Structures are given as structure tokens and as C-alpha cells.
CSV table of C-alpha atoms in Angstrom, one decimal:
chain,number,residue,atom,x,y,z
T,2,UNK,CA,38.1,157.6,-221.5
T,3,UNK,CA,36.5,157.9,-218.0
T,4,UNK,CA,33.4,155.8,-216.8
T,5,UNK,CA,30.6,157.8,-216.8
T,6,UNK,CA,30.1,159.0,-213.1
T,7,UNK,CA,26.5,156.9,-211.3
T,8,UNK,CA,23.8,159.5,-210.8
T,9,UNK,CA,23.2,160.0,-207.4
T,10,UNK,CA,20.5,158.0,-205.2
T,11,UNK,CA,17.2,159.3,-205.4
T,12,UNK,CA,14.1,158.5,-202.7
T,13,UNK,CA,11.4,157.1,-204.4
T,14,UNK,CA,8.2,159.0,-204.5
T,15,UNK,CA,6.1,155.8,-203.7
T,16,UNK,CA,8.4,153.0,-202.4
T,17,UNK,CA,7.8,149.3,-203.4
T,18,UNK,CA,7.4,146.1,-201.0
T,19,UNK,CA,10.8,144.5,-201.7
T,20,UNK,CA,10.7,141.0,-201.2
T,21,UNK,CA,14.2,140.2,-200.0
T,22,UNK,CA,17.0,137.6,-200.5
T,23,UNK,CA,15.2,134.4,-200.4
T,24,UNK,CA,17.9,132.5,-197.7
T,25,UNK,CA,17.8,128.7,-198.1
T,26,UNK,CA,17.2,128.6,-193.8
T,27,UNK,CA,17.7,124.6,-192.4
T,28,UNK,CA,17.4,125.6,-188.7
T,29,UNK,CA,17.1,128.2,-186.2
T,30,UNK,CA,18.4,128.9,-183.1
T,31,UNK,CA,17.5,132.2,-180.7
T,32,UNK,CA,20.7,133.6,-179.8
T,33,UNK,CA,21.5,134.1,-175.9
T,34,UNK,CA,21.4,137.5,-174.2
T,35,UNK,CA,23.5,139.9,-175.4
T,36,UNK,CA,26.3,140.4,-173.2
T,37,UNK,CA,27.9,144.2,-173.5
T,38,UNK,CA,31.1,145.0,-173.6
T,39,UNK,CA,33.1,145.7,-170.1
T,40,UNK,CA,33.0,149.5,-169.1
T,41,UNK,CA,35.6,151.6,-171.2
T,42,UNK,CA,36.2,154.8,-172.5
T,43,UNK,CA,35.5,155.0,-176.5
T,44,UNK,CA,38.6,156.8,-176.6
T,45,UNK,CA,40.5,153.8,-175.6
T,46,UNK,CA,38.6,151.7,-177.6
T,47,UNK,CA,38.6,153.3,-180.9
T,48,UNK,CA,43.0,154.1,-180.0
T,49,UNK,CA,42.5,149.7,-179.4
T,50,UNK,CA,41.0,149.3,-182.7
T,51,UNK,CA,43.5,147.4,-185.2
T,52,UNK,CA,44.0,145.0,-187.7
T,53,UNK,CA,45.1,141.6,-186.0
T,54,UNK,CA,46.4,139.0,-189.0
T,55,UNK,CA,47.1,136.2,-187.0
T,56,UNK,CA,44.2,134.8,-185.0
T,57,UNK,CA,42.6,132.1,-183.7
T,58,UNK,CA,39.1,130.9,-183.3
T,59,UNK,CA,37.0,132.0,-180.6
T,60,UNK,CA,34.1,130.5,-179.4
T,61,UNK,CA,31.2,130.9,-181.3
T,62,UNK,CA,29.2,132.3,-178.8
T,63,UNK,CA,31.6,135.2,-178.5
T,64,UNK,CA,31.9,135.8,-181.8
T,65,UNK,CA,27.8,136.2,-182.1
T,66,UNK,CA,27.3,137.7,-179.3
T,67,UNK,CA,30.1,141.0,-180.9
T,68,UNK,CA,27.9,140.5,-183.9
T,69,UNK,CA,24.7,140.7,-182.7
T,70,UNK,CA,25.7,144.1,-180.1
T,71,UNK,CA,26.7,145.5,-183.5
T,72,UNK,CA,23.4,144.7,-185.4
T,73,UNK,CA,21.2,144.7,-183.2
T,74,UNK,CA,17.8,147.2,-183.5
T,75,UNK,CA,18.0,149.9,-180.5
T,76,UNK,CA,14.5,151.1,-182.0
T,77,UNK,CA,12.5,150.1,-184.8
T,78,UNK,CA,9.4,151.3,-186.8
T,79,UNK,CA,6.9,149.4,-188.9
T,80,UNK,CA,6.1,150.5,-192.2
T,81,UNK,CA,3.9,149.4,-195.4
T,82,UNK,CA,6.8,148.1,-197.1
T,83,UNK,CA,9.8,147.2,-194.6
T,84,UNK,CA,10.7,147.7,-190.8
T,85,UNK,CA,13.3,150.3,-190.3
T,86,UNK,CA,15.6,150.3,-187.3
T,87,UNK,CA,18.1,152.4,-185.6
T,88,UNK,CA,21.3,150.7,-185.0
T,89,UNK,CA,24.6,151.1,-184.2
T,90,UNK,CA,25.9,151.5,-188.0
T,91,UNK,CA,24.3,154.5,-189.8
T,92,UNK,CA,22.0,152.9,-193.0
T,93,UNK,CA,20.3,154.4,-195.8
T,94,UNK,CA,16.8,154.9,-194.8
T,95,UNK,CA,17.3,153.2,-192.0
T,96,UNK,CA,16.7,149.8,-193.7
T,97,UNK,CA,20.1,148.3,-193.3
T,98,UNK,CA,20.6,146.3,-196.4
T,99,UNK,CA,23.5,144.9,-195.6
T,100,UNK,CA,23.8,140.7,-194.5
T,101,UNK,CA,26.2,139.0,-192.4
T,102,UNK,CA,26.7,135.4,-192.8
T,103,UNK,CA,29.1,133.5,-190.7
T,104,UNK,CA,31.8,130.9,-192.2
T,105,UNK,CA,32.7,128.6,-190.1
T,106,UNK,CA,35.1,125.6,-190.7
T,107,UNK,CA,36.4,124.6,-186.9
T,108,UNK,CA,34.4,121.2,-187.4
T,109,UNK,CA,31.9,120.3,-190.4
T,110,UNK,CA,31.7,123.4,-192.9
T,111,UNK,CA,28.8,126.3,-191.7
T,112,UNK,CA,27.6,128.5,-193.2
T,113,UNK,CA,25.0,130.9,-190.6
T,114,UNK,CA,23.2,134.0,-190.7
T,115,UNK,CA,22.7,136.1,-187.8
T,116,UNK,CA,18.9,137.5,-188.0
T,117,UNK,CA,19.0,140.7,-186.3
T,118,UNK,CA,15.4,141.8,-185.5
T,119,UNK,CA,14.2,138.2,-184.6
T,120,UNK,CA,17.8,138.0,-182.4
T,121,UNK,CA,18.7,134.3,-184.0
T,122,UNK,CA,21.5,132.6,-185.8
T,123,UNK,CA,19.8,130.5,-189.0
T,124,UNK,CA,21.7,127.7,-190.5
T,125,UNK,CA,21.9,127.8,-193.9
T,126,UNK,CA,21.8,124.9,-196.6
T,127,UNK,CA,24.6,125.0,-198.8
T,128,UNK,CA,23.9,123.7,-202.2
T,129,UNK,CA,27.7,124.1,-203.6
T,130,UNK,CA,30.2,122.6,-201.6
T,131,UNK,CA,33.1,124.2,-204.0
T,132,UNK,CA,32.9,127.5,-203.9
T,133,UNK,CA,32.8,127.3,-200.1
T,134,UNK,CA,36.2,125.6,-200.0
T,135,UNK,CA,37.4,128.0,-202.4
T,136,UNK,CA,36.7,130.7,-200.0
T,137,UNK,CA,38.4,129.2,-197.3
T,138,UNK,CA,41.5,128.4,-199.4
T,139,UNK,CA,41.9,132.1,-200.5
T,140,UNK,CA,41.4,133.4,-196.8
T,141,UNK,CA,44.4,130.9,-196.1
T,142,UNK,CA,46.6,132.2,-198.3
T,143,UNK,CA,45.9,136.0,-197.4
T,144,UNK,CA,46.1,135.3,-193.7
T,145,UNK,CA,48.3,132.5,-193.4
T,146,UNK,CA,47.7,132.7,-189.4
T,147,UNK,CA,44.4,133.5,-189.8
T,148,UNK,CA,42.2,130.7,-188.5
T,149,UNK,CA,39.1,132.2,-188.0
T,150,UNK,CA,35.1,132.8,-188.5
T,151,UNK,CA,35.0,134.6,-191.5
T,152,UNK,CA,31.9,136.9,-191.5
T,153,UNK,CA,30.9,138.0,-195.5
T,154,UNK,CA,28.9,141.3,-196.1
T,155,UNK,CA,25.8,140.2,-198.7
T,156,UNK,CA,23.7,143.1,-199.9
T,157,UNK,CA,20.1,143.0,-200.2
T,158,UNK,CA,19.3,144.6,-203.4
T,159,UNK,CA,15.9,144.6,-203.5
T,160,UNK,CA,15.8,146.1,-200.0
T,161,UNK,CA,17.5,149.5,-200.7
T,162,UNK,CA,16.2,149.3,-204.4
T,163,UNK,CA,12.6,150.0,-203.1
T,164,UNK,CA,13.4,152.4,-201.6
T,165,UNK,CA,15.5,154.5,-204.0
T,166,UNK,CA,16.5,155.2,-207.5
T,167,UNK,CA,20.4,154.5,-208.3
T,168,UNK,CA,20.7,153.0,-205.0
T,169,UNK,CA,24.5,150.9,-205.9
T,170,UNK,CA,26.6,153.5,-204.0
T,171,UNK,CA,24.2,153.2,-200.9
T,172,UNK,CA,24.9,149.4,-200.6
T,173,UNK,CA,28.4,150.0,-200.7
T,174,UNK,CA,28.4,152.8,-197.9
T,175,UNK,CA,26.2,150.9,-195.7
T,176,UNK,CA,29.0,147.7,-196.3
T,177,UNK,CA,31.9,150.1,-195.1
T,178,UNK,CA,29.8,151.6,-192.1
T,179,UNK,CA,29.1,148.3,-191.0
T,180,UNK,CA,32.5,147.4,-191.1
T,181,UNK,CA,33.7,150.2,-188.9
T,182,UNK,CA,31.5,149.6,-186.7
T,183,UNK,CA,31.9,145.6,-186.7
T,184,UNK,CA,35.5,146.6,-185.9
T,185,UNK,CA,35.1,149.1,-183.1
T,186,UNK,CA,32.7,146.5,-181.3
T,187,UNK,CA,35.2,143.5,-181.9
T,188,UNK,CA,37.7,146.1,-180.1
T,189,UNK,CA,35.2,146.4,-177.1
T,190,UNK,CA,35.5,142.8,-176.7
T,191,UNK,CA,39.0,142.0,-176.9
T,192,UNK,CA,38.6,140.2,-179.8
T,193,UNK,CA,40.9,140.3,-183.0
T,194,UNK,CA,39.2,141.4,-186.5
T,195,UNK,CA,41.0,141.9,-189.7
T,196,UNK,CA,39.1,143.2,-193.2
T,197,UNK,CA,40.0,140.6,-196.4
T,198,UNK,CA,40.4,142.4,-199.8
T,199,UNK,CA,37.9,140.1,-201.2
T,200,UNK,CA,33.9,140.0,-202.4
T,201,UNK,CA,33.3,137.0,-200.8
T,202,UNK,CA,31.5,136.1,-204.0
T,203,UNK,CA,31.7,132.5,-203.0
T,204,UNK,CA,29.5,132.9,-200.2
T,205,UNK,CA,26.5,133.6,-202.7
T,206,UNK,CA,27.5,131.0,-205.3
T,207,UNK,CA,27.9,128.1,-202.1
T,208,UNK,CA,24.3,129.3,-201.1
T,209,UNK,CA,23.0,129.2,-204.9
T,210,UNK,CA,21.2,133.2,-204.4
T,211,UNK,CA,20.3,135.1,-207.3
T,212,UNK,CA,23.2,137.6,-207.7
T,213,UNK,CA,20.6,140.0,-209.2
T,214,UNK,CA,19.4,140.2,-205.7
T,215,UNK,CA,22.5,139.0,-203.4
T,216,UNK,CA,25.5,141.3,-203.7
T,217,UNK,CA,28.8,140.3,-202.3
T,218,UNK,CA,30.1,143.5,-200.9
T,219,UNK,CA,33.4,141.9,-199.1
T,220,UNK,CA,34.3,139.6,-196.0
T,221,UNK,CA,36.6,140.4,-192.4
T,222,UNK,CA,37.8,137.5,-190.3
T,223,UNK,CA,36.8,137.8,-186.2
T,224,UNK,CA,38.6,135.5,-184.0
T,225,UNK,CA,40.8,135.3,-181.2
T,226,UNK,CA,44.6,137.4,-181.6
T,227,UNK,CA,47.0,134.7,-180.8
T,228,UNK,CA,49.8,136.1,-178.3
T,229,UNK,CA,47.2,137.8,-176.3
């Protein structure tokens, strides 16, 4: 028997206030700058684009500074209930939904959010060391030559829920646009990026958020190709 098929997304007539992921924030820190990639044609860079499996880390900097060009609000607009911006990934209502938290493991364990419209990278507290170490273990074994800052996509449920009815699929097509587009720009940079076939369901467990609310929607690994 098939699963029945998930209507499509509807806009809500009246949209609610959503009141986000609640992230447990230690610290924050405003990010430098962004520096843009060197002049190229986008043909070369999308034909650049690949999947690089064995990596090393990059400096942190670098790797924050290809996130935030990625995320970062060319425009935005103030509403009642959220702030939509205009980015480089394509969104659903322009809300973008989607998280990325940095994992980090080149000296004490991090776990860090990159805060696009405020431009900042926020420590996060985690409150369950495991799962954390789980995660890194199972990006070992699918990337043995992988050492790297792992970045994990989290949904906001609440965010695109507001906004419409049935609104699964849209977190899920927001995930893979940002992706893409977290790919091309790691390209741009010279710098190696490889999707994992996981959640990354450990990143919401090691932080302690509500899965009602937090959605793991997968993980890539950003870092440095080694040979090049």
C-alpha cells in the first residue's frame, strides 16, 4: 500500500507570530567583514563544483566567512510576524527556515550558530556531551579523510508553519536549496565541501531543542581538500 501523498502547502490567510527555536546562546561574537569571492566566471565555478571526501580543516574564519556570503540578507523587509530577506538560496516566503550550526572538534568540542541578519557567530551550550561524539564518530566512518567543520541544517518549524498550512515539503526544499548554494559558494572559495547522508539528529539532541520545533534536515562537511 502506498503512503498517502502530503497535501500541498497552503499560505495562511492570517499568518501567526512564530516564536522560533529557542537556542541555548553562551556568547556572541560579530563576525568580520565579509570577504567575496575572487572574480570568476559562474561558469567556471559551478563546472568547479564537486564533492571533495578527503579534507582538512580550514581556518575558521574562512569557513564563516563562505557561510555567511551564502546566508547573508541582500534585502530585507519588516513584517508583523517575521523579517523576510532576499538571499542567495531561494526560501519559502522568503523566511528562510532553514539553521546552520557549525561542529567543530579541532580543539575543545563547539558547537556555533551563524546568525545571519545580526552577521554573528553564537556559541551554543551543549547540554549532552554524547550525542555530539556520536556525530563525530559517524562522520569518521563515512569520510574516513574527512577532518572537517561539519555544518548541520536544523529547520525552524514554527517559522515556515506560520506562515503556511502543510508546510513539511517547504522545509525540506529550502534544506536542499541551501545546500546547492552552500556548495557553489564553497566552490568560489576554493574550498572543499562534501554532503553526509545523515540528519544530523544529534546536533538537536546535544543542544536539548524541542524536536517539535527543531528539525534535523541533514549535515555537509566544509574544509580544506587535502592535495590542493
Amino acid at each position: 500500500m502506498l503512503d498517502p501523498i502530503e497535501p500541498d502547502p497552503v499560505p495562511r490567510p492570517s499568518p501567526d507570530s512564530p516564536s522560533g527555536i529557542g537556542w541555548p546562546t553562551l556568547a556572541a561574537r560579530r563576525c568580520s567583514e565579509i570577504i567575496r569571492p575572487n572574480p570568476t566566471s559562474f561558469a567556471e565555478v559551478v563546472e568547479a563544483r564537486r564533492s571533495v571526501r578527503a579534507l582538512t580543516y580550514a581556518p575558521l574564519r574562512e569557513v564563516v566567512n563562505s557561510v555567511a556570503f551564502a546566508m547573508r540578507p541582500i534585502a530585507t523587509r519588516a513584517t508583523s510576524n517575521a523579517v523576510l530577506s532576499r538571499r542567495p538560496s531561494v526560501s519559502a516566503g522568503a523566511l528562510h527556515s532553514v539553521e546552520i550550526v557549525l561542529a567543530d572538534w579541532r580543539a575543545t568540542p563547539r558547537l556555533m550558530r551563524y546568525e545571519p541578519h545580526a552577521h554573528e557567530l553564537q556559541l551554543l551550550g551543549v547540554s549532552r556531551p554524547n550525542p555530539l561524539e556520536q556525530l563525530r564518530h559517524t562522520c569518521s566512518e563515512l569520510l574516513p579523510e574527512g577532518r572537517a567543520t561539519v555544518l548541520a541544517f536544523v529547520g525552524d518549524v514554527q517559522r515556515i508553519s506560520a506562515f503556511y498550512h502543510h508546510s513539511e515539503s517547504l522545509l525540506w526544499r529550502d534544506a536542499g536549496a541551501l545546500l546547492q548554494i552552500l556548495a557553489t559558494t564553497a566552490s568560489a572559495y576554493r574550498l572543499g565541501f562534501c554532503p553526509l547522508g545523515i540528519l544530523g539528529s544529534e546536533i538537536v539532541d546535544a543542544l536539548s531543542l524541542d524536536r517539535r520545533y527543531a528539525r534535523p534536515l541533514g549535515c555537509a562537511v566544509i574544509g580544506r581538500a587535502i592535495g590542493e
